């Protein structure tokens, strides 16, 4: 099976222009059901697997998304590069609604870390996460933004909150004082799990609002977010279509061997059931 490219679509992004759909796969995983069926097809001559993060029709809260099932399903289809499109609030004046941010760092303010790892139940793993985003894939997205003449910011810290309510003003001001750039509810677990699954990940963070710190602006509401989402979706489609043409065919980046030296439990002690549960990412060790 050739290495494939995955796309996790955010709010409003359910398809891509020029995408030649060939099949849908309903995949059951050891961690439960993914957000939706995965849609496979060809774009730019490459095998693509697309997954709507919140399900088609936006049916899942951020805390209801089964990130482990989503990433497991993608990896089982040999996805080795993953572009995540996600709506975020801006914590900086110069990061404006409808701009794109290409984060290179994350800060975890979630309370669900036990759901954000594949390890446990007899196999202990600690992946390196100092640089959580694939620099190679982020550079490709940056070049695509430039070609599309879409305003973007290269680098920045994405702070991940639980949600589903938006921030209080106190929280928003605290996040700004800590130097964070954008805030969202979904992308950090994807980055952690992709690293464990040896998938190179980068994110298109699409700004929809100023959170609620900017007092001269209306506080963020779902209705206000949706207005910017439609414009952001159009930009994301253009960027991804360009980026796919630049992704190499061979999966030989550092992220594709991120489990080297990461698994602490000696191979003879791995439980058979856990081996089967993690077979897509452990195959080369078996």
PDB file of C-alpha atoms in Angstrom:
ATOM      1  CA  UNK A   1       0.000   0.000   0.000  1.00  0.00           C
ATOM      2  CA  UNK A   2       1.530   3.313  -1.070  1.00  0.00           C
ATOM      3  CA  UNK A   3       2.045   6.014   1.561  1.00  0.00           C
ATOM      4  CA  UNK A   4      -1.054   8.204   1.620  1.00  0.00           C
ATOM      5  CA  UNK A   5      -1.888  11.759   2.633  1.00  0.00           C
ATOM      6  CA  UNK A   6      -4.551  12.405   5.252  1.00  0.00           C
ATOM      7  CA  UNK A   7      -6.664  15.495   5.730  1.00  0.00           C
ATOM      8  CA  UNK A   8      -8.640  16.142   8.895  1.00  0.00           C
ATOM      9  CA  UNK A   9     -11.205  18.763   7.986  1.00  0.00           C
ATOM     10  CA  UNK A  10     -12.487  21.289  10.466  1.00  0.00           C
ATOM     11  CA  UNK A  11     -15.834  22.995  10.703  1.00  0.00           C
ATOM     12  CA  UNK A  12     -17.348  23.429   7.234  1.00  0.00           C
ATOM     13  CA  UNK A  13     -14.602  21.577   5.332  1.00  0.00           C
ATOM     14  CA  UNK A  14     -16.063  18.328   4.058  1.00  0.00           C
ATOM     15  CA  UNK A  15     -14.642  18.062   0.532  1.00  0.00           C
ATOM     16  CA  UNK A  16     -11.936  19.432  -1.754  1.00  0.00           C
ATOM     17  CA  UNK A  17     -12.071  20.834  -5.264  1.00  0.00           C
ATOM     18  CA  UNK A  18     -10.685  18.398  -7.820  1.00  0.00           C
ATOM     19  CA  UNK A  19     -10.945  15.463  -5.415  1.00  0.00           C
ATOM     20  CA  UNK A  20     -11.813  12.311  -7.344  1.00  0.00           C
ATOM     21  CA  UNK A  21     -13.694  10.298  -4.765  1.00  0.00           C
ATOM     22  CA  UNK A  22     -13.263   6.558  -5.164  1.00  0.00           C
ATOM     23  CA  UNK A  23     -14.593   5.017  -1.950  1.00  0.00           C
ATOM     24  CA  UNK A  24     -15.775   5.419   1.608  1.00  0.00           C
ATOM     25  CA  UNK A  25     -14.493   3.257   4.444  1.00  0.00           C
ATOM     26  CA  UNK A  26     -16.302   2.685   7.722  1.00  0.00           C
ATOM     27  CA  UNK A  27     -13.486   1.572  10.014  1.00  0.00           C
ATOM     28  CA  UNK A  28     -13.860   0.055  13.449  1.00  0.00           C
ATOM     29  CA  UNK A  29     -10.784   0.479  15.603  1.00  0.00           C
ATOM     30  CA  UNK A  30      -9.616  -0.982  18.946  1.00  0.00           C
ATOM     31  CA  UNK A  31     -10.401   2.456  20.361  1.00  0.00           C
ATOM     32  CA  UNK A  32     -13.941   2.731  19.049  1.00  0.00           C
ATOM     33  CA  UNK A  33     -15.451   4.485  16.045  1.00  0.00           C
ATOM     34  CA  UNK A  34     -13.860   7.443  14.234  1.00  0.00           C
ATOM     35  CA  UNK A  35     -15.752  10.700  13.772  1.00  0.00           C
ATOM     36  CA  UNK A  36     -17.189   9.518  10.447  1.00  0.00           C
ATOM     37  CA  UNK A  37     -16.521   7.303   7.450  1.00  0.00           C
ATOM     38  CA  UNK A  38     -13.185   8.018   5.776  1.00  0.00           C
ATOM     39  CA  UNK A  39     -13.443   9.206   2.191  1.00  0.00           C
ATOM     40  CA  UNK A  40     -10.715   8.029  -0.158  1.00  0.00           C
ATOM     41  CA  UNK A  41      -9.777   9.346  -3.536  1.00  0.00           C
ATOM     42  CA  UNK A  42      -7.155  10.891  -5.756  1.00  0.00           C
ATOM     43  CA  UNK A  43      -6.012  14.502  -5.765  1.00  0.00           C
ATOM     44  CA  UNK A  44      -2.954  15.641  -7.696  1.00  0.00           C
ATOM     45  CA  UNK A  45      -2.150  12.015  -8.471  1.00  0.00           C
ATOM     46  CA  UNK A  46      -1.866  11.107  -4.785  1.00  0.00           C
ATOM     47  CA  UNK A  47      -3.955   8.823  -2.607  1.00  0.00           C
ATOM     48  CA  UNK A  48      -5.883  10.975  -0.146  1.00  0.00           C
ATOM     49  CA  UNK A  49      -7.962   9.993   2.877  1.00  0.00           C
ATOM     50  CA  UNK A  50     -10.288  12.644   4.224  1.00  0.00           C
ATOM     51  CA  UNK A  51     -11.967  12.679   7.640  1.00  0.00           C
ATOM     52  CA  UNK A  52     -14.342  15.360   9.005  1.00  0.00           C
ATOM     53  CA  UNK A  53     -13.232  15.962  12.595  1.00  0.00           C
ATOM     54  CA  UNK A  54     -16.695  16.739  13.995  1.00  0.00           C
ATOM     55  CA  UNK A  55     -18.527  14.340  11.673  1.00  0.00           C
ATOM     56  CA  UNK A  56     -20.572  15.439   8.680  1.00  0.00           C
ATOM     57  CA  UNK A  57     -23.172  17.914   9.882  1.00  0.00           C
ATOM     58  CA  UNK A  58     -20.948  18.922  12.830  1.00  0.00           C
ATOM     59  CA  UNK A  59     -22.378  16.397  15.302  1.00  0.00           C
ATOM     60  CA  UNK A  60     -19.515  16.012  17.781  1.00  0.00           C
ATOM     61  CA  UNK A  61     -18.396  18.345  20.552  1.00  0.00           C
ATOM     62  CA  UNK A  62     -14.619  18.816  20.886  1.00  0.00           C
ATOM     63  CA  UNK A  63     -14.610  16.565  23.958  1.00  0.00           C
ATOM     64  CA  UNK A  64     -16.660  13.916  22.124  1.00  0.00           C
ATOM     65  CA  UNK A  65     -14.140  13.475  19.303  1.00  0.00           C
ATOM     66  CA  UNK A  66     -12.441  10.098  19.460  1.00  0.00           C
ATOM     67  CA  UNK A  67      -8.975  11.229  18.432  1.00  0.00           C
ATOM     68  CA  UNK A  68      -7.395   7.815  18.958  1.00  0.00           C
ATOM     69  CA  UNK A  69      -9.884   6.176  16.631  1.00  0.00           C
ATOM     70  CA  UNK A  70      -9.399   8.930  14.041  1.00  0.00           C
ATOM     71  CA  UNK A  71      -5.608   8.659  13.941  1.00  0.00           C
ATOM     72  CA  UNK A  72      -5.633   4.844  14.172  1.00  0.00           C
ATOM     73  CA  UNK A  73      -8.022   4.643  11.223  1.00  0.00           C
ATOM     74  CA  UNK A  74      -5.856   6.955   9.126  1.00  0.00           C
ATOM     75  CA  UNK A  75      -2.669   5.061   9.993  1.00  0.00           C
ATOM     76  CA  UNK A  76      -4.331   1.738   9.163  1.00  0.00           C
ATOM     77  CA  UNK A  77      -4.764   3.102   5.626  1.00  0.00           C
ATOM     78  CA  UNK A  78      -1.034   3.955   5.522  1.00  0.00           C
ATOM     79  CA  UNK A  79      -1.466   7.696   5.934  1.00  0.00           C
ATOM     80  CA  UNK A  80       2.038   9.064   6.592  1.00  0.00           C
ATOM     81  CA  UNK A  81       1.422  12.798   6.141  1.00  0.00           C
ATOM     82  CA  UNK A  82      -1.475  14.579   7.820  1.00  0.00           C
ATOM     83  CA  UNK A  83      -2.753  18.104   7.211  1.00  0.00           C
ATOM     84  CA  UNK A  84      -5.131  19.324   9.902  1.00  0.00           C
ATOM     85  CA  UNK A  85      -7.458  22.240   9.207  1.00  0.00           C
ATOM     86  CA  UNK A  86      -8.846  23.825  12.334  1.00  0.00           C
ATOM     87  CA  UNK A  87     -10.661  27.002  13.403  1.00  0.00           C
ATOM     88  CA  UNK A  88      -8.909  29.083  16.073  1.00  0.00           C
ATOM     89  CA  UNK A  89      -9.268  32.289  17.998  1.00  0.00           C
ATOM     90  CA  UNK A  90      -6.502  34.884  17.780  1.00  0.00           C
ATOM     91  CA  UNK A  91      -4.657  36.034  20.893  1.00  0.00           C
ATOM     92  CA  UNK A  92      -2.609  38.671  19.051  1.00  0.00           C
ATOM     93  CA  UNK A  93      -3.650  41.955  17.448  1.00  0.00           C
ATOM     94  CA  UNK A  94      -1.657  41.254  14.289  1.00  0.00           C
ATOM     95  CA  UNK A  95      -3.244  37.803  13.805  1.00  0.00           C
ATOM     96  CA  UNK A  96      -6.471  38.820  12.111  1.00  0.00           C
ATOM     97  CA  UNK A  97      -9.654  36.881  11.325  1.00  0.00           C
ATOM     98  CA  UNK A  98      -9.289  35.035   8.000  1.00  0.00           C
ATOM     99  CA  UNK A  99      -5.478  34.909   8.368  1.00  0.00           C
ATOM    100  CA  UNK A 100      -3.788  31.516   8.431  1.00  0.00           C
ATOM    101  CA  UNK A 101      -1.387  30.479  11.202  1.00  0.00           C
ATOM    102  CA  UNK A 102       1.071  27.599  10.795  1.00  0.00           C
ATOM    103  CA  UNK A 103       1.708  26.652  14.436  1.00  0.00           C
ATOM    104  CA  UNK A 104       5.019  25.129  15.436  1.00  0.00           C
ATOM    105  CA  UNK A 105       4.250  24.712  19.153  1.00  0.00           C
ATOM    106  CA  UNK A 106       1.395  23.629  21.423  1.00  0.00           C
ATOM    107  CA  UNK A 107       0.440  24.195  25.047  1.00  0.00           C
ATOM    108  CA  UNK A 108      -1.852  21.641  26.671  1.00  0.00           C
ATOM    109  CA  UNK A 109      -4.673  22.911  28.861  1.00  0.00           C
ATOM    110  CA  UNK A 110      -6.874  19.869  28.440  1.00  0.00           C
ATOM    111  CA  UNK A 111      -7.852  17.431  31.151  1.00  0.00           C
ATOM    112  CA  UNK A 112      -7.989  14.266  29.048  1.00  0.00           C
ATOM    113  CA  UNK A 113      -4.367  13.194  28.587  1.00  0.00           C
ATOM    114  CA  UNK A 114      -5.184   9.498  29.116  1.00  0.00           C
ATOM    115  CA  UNK A 115      -7.213   9.688  25.878  1.00  0.00           C
ATOM    116  CA  UNK A 116      -4.357  11.296  23.966  1.00  0.00           C
ATOM    117  CA  UNK A 117      -1.962   8.346  23.793  1.00  0.00           C
ATOM    118  CA  UNK A 118      -2.032   4.906  22.223  1.00  0.00           C
ATOM    119  CA  UNK A 119       0.257   3.502  24.901  1.00  0.00           C
ATOM    120  CA  UNK A 120      -0.639   1.875  28.198  1.00  0.00           C
ATOM    121  CA  UNK A 121      -2.089  -1.555  29.007  1.00  0.00           C
ATOM    122  CA  UNK A 122       1.337  -3.186  29.029  1.00  0.00           C
ATOM    123  CA  UNK A 123       3.375  -1.152  26.527  1.00  0.00           C
ATOM    124  CA  UNK A 124       4.945   2.100  27.717  1.00  0.00           C
ATOM    125  CA  UNK A 125       6.084   4.653  25.167  1.00  0.00           C
ATOM    126  CA  UNK A 126       7.391   8.209  25.465  1.00  0.00           C
ATOM    127  CA  UNK A 127       7.800   9.936  22.094  1.00  0.00           C
ATOM    128  CA  UNK A 128       9.875  13.074  21.679  1.00  0.00           C
ATOM    129  CA  UNK A 129       7.509  16.030  21.395  1.00  0.00           C
ATOM    130  CA  UNK A 130       9.792  19.039  21.821  1.00  0.00           C
ATOM    131  CA  UNK A 131       9.099  19.984  18.213  1.00  0.00           C
ATOM    132  CA  UNK A 132       5.528  18.722  17.779  1.00  0.00           C
ATOM    133  CA  UNK A 133       4.976  19.797  14.166  1.00  0.00           C
ATOM    134  CA  UNK A 134       6.675  18.355  11.100  1.00  0.00           C
ATOM    135  CA  UNK A 135       8.996  21.097   9.852  1.00  0.00           C
ATOM    136  CA  UNK A 136       9.007  19.594   6.354  1.00  0.00           C
ATOM    137  CA  UNK A 137       5.230  19.598   6.039  1.00  0.00           C
ATOM    138  CA  UNK A 138       4.921  23.060   7.602  1.00  0.00           C
ATOM    139  CA  UNK A 139       7.381  24.417   5.024  1.00  0.00           C
ATOM    140  CA  UNK A 140       5.243  22.907   2.264  1.00  0.00           C
ATOM    141  CA  UNK A 141       2.129  24.599   3.670  1.00  0.00           C
ATOM    142  CA  UNK A 142       4.018  27.883   3.950  1.00  0.00           C
ATOM    143  CA  UNK A 143       5.049  27.719   0.284  1.00  0.00           C
ATOM    144  CA  UNK A 144       1.454  26.925  -0.710  1.00  0.00           C
ATOM    145  CA  UNK A 145       0.168  29.940   1.260  1.00  0.00           C
ATOM    146  CA  UNK A 146       2.646  32.170  -0.548  1.00  0.00           C
ATOM    147  CA  UNK A 147       1.666  30.810  -3.954  1.00  0.00           C
ATOM    148  CA  UNK A 148      -2.014  31.379  -3.176  1.00  0.00           C
ATOM    149  CA  UNK A 149      -1.319  34.926  -1.877  1.00  0.00           C
ATOM    150  CA  UNK A 150      -3.129  34.106   1.363  1.00  0.00           C
ATOM    151  CA  UNK A 151      -2.070  36.062   4.488  1.00  0.00           C
ATOM    152  CA  UNK A 152      -0.282  33.715   6.876  1.00  0.00           C
ATOM    153  CA  UNK A 153       1.898  33.698   9.980  1.00  0.00           C
ATOM    154  CA  UNK A 154       4.770  31.244  10.076  1.00  0.00           C
ATOM    155  CA  UNK A 155       5.022  29.693  13.524  1.00  0.00           C
ATOM    156  CA  UNK A 156       3.201  30.315  16.767  1.00  0.00           C
ATOM    157  CA  UNK A 157       1.871  28.521  19.827  1.00  0.00           C
ATOM    158  CA  UNK A 158      -1.567  26.905  19.772  1.00  0.00           C
ATOM    159  CA  UNK A 159      -3.048  26.588  23.274  1.00  0.00           C
ATOM    160  CA  UNK A 160      -5.567  23.751  23.506  1.00  0.00           C
ATOM    161  CA  UNK A 161      -8.511  24.164  25.886  1.00  0.00           C
ATOM    162  CA  UNK A 162     -11.275  21.643  26.558  1.00  0.00           C
ATOM    163  CA  UNK A 163     -14.347  23.644  25.564  1.00  0.00           C
ATOM    164  CA  UNK A 164     -17.085  23.483  24.474  1.00  0.00           C
ATOM    165  CA  UNK A 165     -17.693  26.963  25.939  1.00  0.00           C
ATOM    166  CA  UNK A 166     -15.402  29.696  24.647  1.00  0.00           C
ATOM    167  CA  UNK A 167     -12.913  31.376  27.002  1.00  0.00           C
ATOM    168  CA  UNK A 168     -13.754  33.732  29.827  1.00  0.00           C
ATOM    169  CA  UNK A 169     -12.113  37.132  29.565  1.00  0.00           C
ATOM    170  CA  UNK A 170      -9.826  36.210  32.483  1.00  0.00           C
ATOM    171  CA  UNK A 171      -8.676  33.076  30.670  1.00  0.00           C
ATOM    172  CA  UNK A 172      -8.178  34.957  27.423  1.00  0.00           C
ATOM    173  CA  UNK A 173      -6.039  37.636  29.072  1.00  0.00           C
ATOM    174  CA  UNK A 174      -4.013  34.983  30.927  1.00  0.00           C
ATOM    175  CA  UNK A 175      -3.312  33.127  27.683  1.00  0.00           C
ATOM    176  CA  UNK A 176      -2.137  36.375  26.087  1.00  0.00           C
ATOM    177  CA  UNK A 177       0.143  37.140  29.036  1.00  0.00           C
ATOM    178  CA  UNK A 178       1.702  33.698  28.659  1.00  0.00           C
ATOM    179  CA  UNK A 179       2.587  34.531  25.077  1.00  0.00           C
ATOM    180  CA  UNK A 180       0.280  32.121  23.272  1.00  0.00           C
ATOM    181  CA  UNK A 181      -0.787  33.030  19.729  1.00  0.00           C
ATOM    182  CA  UNK A 182      -4.009  31.143  18.956  1.00  0.00           C
ATOM    183  CA  UNK A 183      -6.495  29.063  20.919  1.00  0.00           C
ATOM    184  CA  UNK A 184      -8.538  26.048  19.907  1.00  0.00           C
ATOM    185  CA  UNK A 185     -10.188  22.912  21.260  1.00  0.00           C
ATOM    186  CA  UNK A 186      -9.089  20.002  19.077  1.00  0.00           C
ATOM    187  CA  UNK A 187      -5.661  20.003  17.429  1.00  0.00           C
ATOM    188  CA  UNK A 188      -3.189  19.077  20.180  1.00  0.00           C
ATOM    189  CA  UNK A 189      -4.479  15.495  20.642  1.00  0.00           C
ATOM    190  CA  UNK A 190      -4.144  14.975  16.892  1.00  0.00           C
ATOM    191  CA  UNK A 191      -0.525  16.119  17.000  1.00  0.00           C
ATOM    192  CA  UNK A 192       0.346  13.870  19.960  1.00  0.00           C
ATOM    193  CA  UNK A 193      -1.265  10.796  18.473  1.00  0.00           C
ATOM    194  CA  UNK A 194       0.144  11.413  15.003  1.00  0.00           C
ATOM    195  CA  UNK A 195       3.644  11.480  16.493  1.00  0.00           C
ATOM    196  CA  UNK A 196       3.013   8.121  18.201  1.00  0.00           C
ATOM    197  CA  UNK A 197       1.633   6.755  14.919  1.00  0.00           C
ATOM    198  CA  UNK A 198       4.735   7.921  13.001  1.00  0.00           C
ATOM    199  CA  UNK A 199       2.731  10.358  10.879  1.00  0.00           C
ATOM    200  CA  UNK A 200       4.185  13.728   9.851  1.00  0.00           C
ATOM    201  CA  UNK A 201       1.627  16.373  10.874  1.00  0.00           C
ATOM    202  CA  UNK A 202       1.214  20.080  10.245  1.00  0.00           C
ATOM    203  CA  UNK A 203      -1.754  22.367  10.787  1.00  0.00           C
ATOM    204  CA  UNK A 204      -3.580  25.112   8.952  1.00  0.00           C
ATOM    205  CA  UNK A 205      -5.005  27.125  11.844  1.00  0.00           C
ATOM    206  CA  UNK A 206      -7.697  29.351  10.346  1.00  0.00           C
ATOM    207  CA  UNK A 207      -8.486  32.421  12.458  1.00  0.00           C
ATOM    208  CA  UNK A 208     -12.182  33.158  12.935  1.00  0.00           C
ATOM    209  CA  UNK A 209     -12.188  35.633  15.834  1.00  0.00           C
ATOM    210  CA  UNK A 210     -10.250  37.472  18.555  1.00  0.00           C
ATOM    211  CA  UNK A 211     -11.437  35.160  21.355  1.00  0.00           C
ATOM    212  CA  UNK A 212     -12.826  37.686  23.896  1.00  0.00           C
ATOM    213  CA  UNK A 213      -9.773  39.676  25.024  1.00  0.00           C
ATOM    214  CA  UNK A 214     -10.272  42.489  22.474  1.00  0.00           C
ATOM    215  CA  UNK A 215     -12.871  44.591  24.244  1.00  0.00           C
ATOM    216  CA  UNK A 216     -13.638  46.779  21.219  1.00  0.00           C
ATOM    217  CA  UNK A 217     -14.718  43.625  19.367  1.00  0.00           C
ATOM    218  CA  UNK A 218     -17.828  41.586  20.126  1.00  0.00           C
ATOM    219  CA  UNK A 219     -17.022  38.468  22.223  1.00  0.00           C
ATOM    220  CA  UNK A 220     -16.708  35.347  20.131  1.00  0.00           C
ATOM    221  CA  UNK A 221     -19.985  33.588  19.310  1.00  0.00           C
ATOM    222  CA  UNK A 222     -20.780  30.566  17.182  1.00  0.00           C
ATOM    223  CA  UNK A 223     -22.629  32.793  14.734  1.00  0.00           C
ATOM    224  CA  UNK A 224     -19.699  35.171  14.290  1.00  0.00           C
ATOM    225  CA  UNK A 225     -17.331  32.253  13.817  1.00  0.00           C
ATOM    226  CA  UNK A 226     -19.414  30.771  10.997  1.00  0.00           C
ATOM    227  CA  UNK A 227     -19.166  33.936   8.918  1.00  0.00           C
ATOM    228  CA  UNK A 228     -15.369  33.706   8.771  1.00  0.00           C
ATOM    229  CA  UNK A 229     -15.421  29.924   8.446  1.00  0.00           C
ATOM    230  CA  UNK A 230     -16.803  29.993   4.923  1.00  0.00           C
ATOM    231  CA  UNK A 231     -14.002  32.282   3.737  1.00  0.00           C
ATOM    232  CA  UNK A 232     -11.422  30.184   5.575  1.00  0.00           C
ATOM    233  CA  UNK A 233     -12.691  26.969   3.991  1.00  0.00           C
ATOM    234  CA  UNK A 234     -12.191  28.399   0.524  1.00  0.00           C
ATOM    235  CA  UNK A 235      -8.613  29.415   1.398  1.00  0.00           C
ATOM    236  CA  UNK A 236      -7.859  26.021   2.949  1.00  0.00           C
ATOM    237  CA  UNK A 237      -8.973  24.195  -0.182  1.00  0.00           C
ATOM    238  CA  UNK A 238      -6.616  26.251  -2.336  1.00  0.00           C
ATOM    239  CA  UNK A 239      -3.677  25.783   0.029  1.00  0.00           C
ATOM    240  CA  UNK A 240      -4.149  22.024   0.352  1.00  0.00           C
ATOM    241  CA  UNK A 241      -4.474  21.513  -3.387  1.00  0.00           C
ATOM    242  CA  UNK A 242      -1.098  23.214  -3.877  1.00  0.00           C
ATOM    243  CA  UNK A 243       0.541  21.497  -0.909  1.00  0.00           C
ATOM    244  CA  UNK A 244      -0.351  17.982  -2.008  1.00  0.00           C
ATOM    245  CA  UNK A 245       1.679  18.441  -5.193  1.00  0.00           C
ATOM    246  CA  UNK A 246       4.793  19.119  -3.084  1.00  0.00           C
ATOM    247  CA  UNK A 247       4.593  16.201  -0.622  1.00  0.00           C
ATOM    248  CA  UNK A 248       7.177  13.510  -1.415  1.00  0.00           C
ATOM    249  CA  UNK A 249       6.169   9.983  -2.329  1.00  0.00           C
ATOM    250  CA  UNK A 250       8.540   8.249   0.079  1.00  0.00           C
ATOM    251  CA  UNK A 251       7.902   8.323   3.832  1.00  0.00           C
ATOM    252  CA  UNK A 252      11.455   8.886   5.060  1.00  0.00           C
ATOM    253  CA  UNK A 253      11.188  11.971   7.272  1.00  0.00           C
ATOM    254  CA  UNK A 254      12.231  11.918  10.979  1.00  0.00           C
ATOM    255  CA  UNK A 255       8.567  11.770  12.031  1.00  0.00           C
ATOM    256  CA  UNK A 256       8.210   8.496  10.148  1.00  0.00           C
ATOM    257  CA  UNK A 257      10.589   6.843  12.637  1.00  0.00           C
ATOM    258  CA  UNK A 258       9.478   8.631  15.805  1.00  0.00           C
ATOM    259  CA  UNK A 259       9.084   5.388  17.762  1.00  0.00           C
ATOM    260  CA  UNK A 260      12.795   4.562  17.469  1.00  0.00           C
ATOM    261  CA  UNK A 261      14.000   4.597  21.066  1.00  0.00           C
ATOM    262  CA  UNK A 262      10.584   5.655  22.386  1.00  0.00           C
ATOM    263  CA  UNK A 263       9.218   2.305  23.594  1.00  0.00           C
ATOM    264  CA  UNK A 264      10.422   1.508  27.111  1.00  0.00           C
ATOM    265  CA  UNK A 265       8.855  -1.931  27.577  1.00  0.00           C
ATOM    266  CA  UNK A 266      11.066  -4.813  26.325  1.00  0.00           C
ATOM    267  CA  UNK A 267       9.593  -6.585  23.303  1.00  0.00           C
ATOM    268  CA  UNK A 268       9.142  -9.997  25.083  1.00  0.00           C
ATOM    269  CA  UNK A 269       6.828  -8.317  27.611  1.00  0.00           C
ATOM    270  CA  UNK A 270       4.425  -6.801  25.100  1.00  0.00           C
ATOM    271  CA  UNK A 271       0.909  -8.247  25.668  1.00  0.00           C
ATOM    272  CA  UNK A 272      -0.487  -9.969  22.604  1.00  0.00           C
ATOM    273  CA  UNK A 273      -3.748  -8.015  22.810  1.00  0.00           C
ATOM    274  CA  UNK A 274      -1.900  -4.697  22.881  1.00  0.00           C
ATOM    275  CA  UNK A 275       0.279  -5.716  19.949  1.00  0.00           C
ATOM    276  CA  UNK A 276      -2.860  -6.345  17.908  1.00  0.00           C
ATOM    277  CA  UNK A 277      -4.387  -3.039  19.015  1.00  0.00           C
ATOM    278  CA  UNK A 278      -1.290  -1.128  17.900  1.00  0.00           C
ATOM    279  CA  UNK A 279      -0.385  -3.242  14.873  1.00  0.00           C
ATOM    280  CA  UNK A 280      -0.622  -0.379  12.310  1.00  0.00           C
ATOM    281  CA  UNK A 281       2.123   1.587  14.096  1.00  0.00           C
ATOM    282  CA  UNK A 282       4.143  -1.339  15.528  1.00  0.00           C
ATOM    283  CA  UNK A 283       4.297  -3.397  12.330  1.00  0.00           C
ATOM    284  CA  UNK A 284       7.961  -2.643  11.626  1.00  0.00           C
ATOM    285  CA  UNK A 285       8.942  -3.823  15.128  1.00  0.00           C
ATOM    286  CA  UNK A 286       7.210  -7.192  14.859  1.00  0.00           C
TER     287      UNK A 286
END
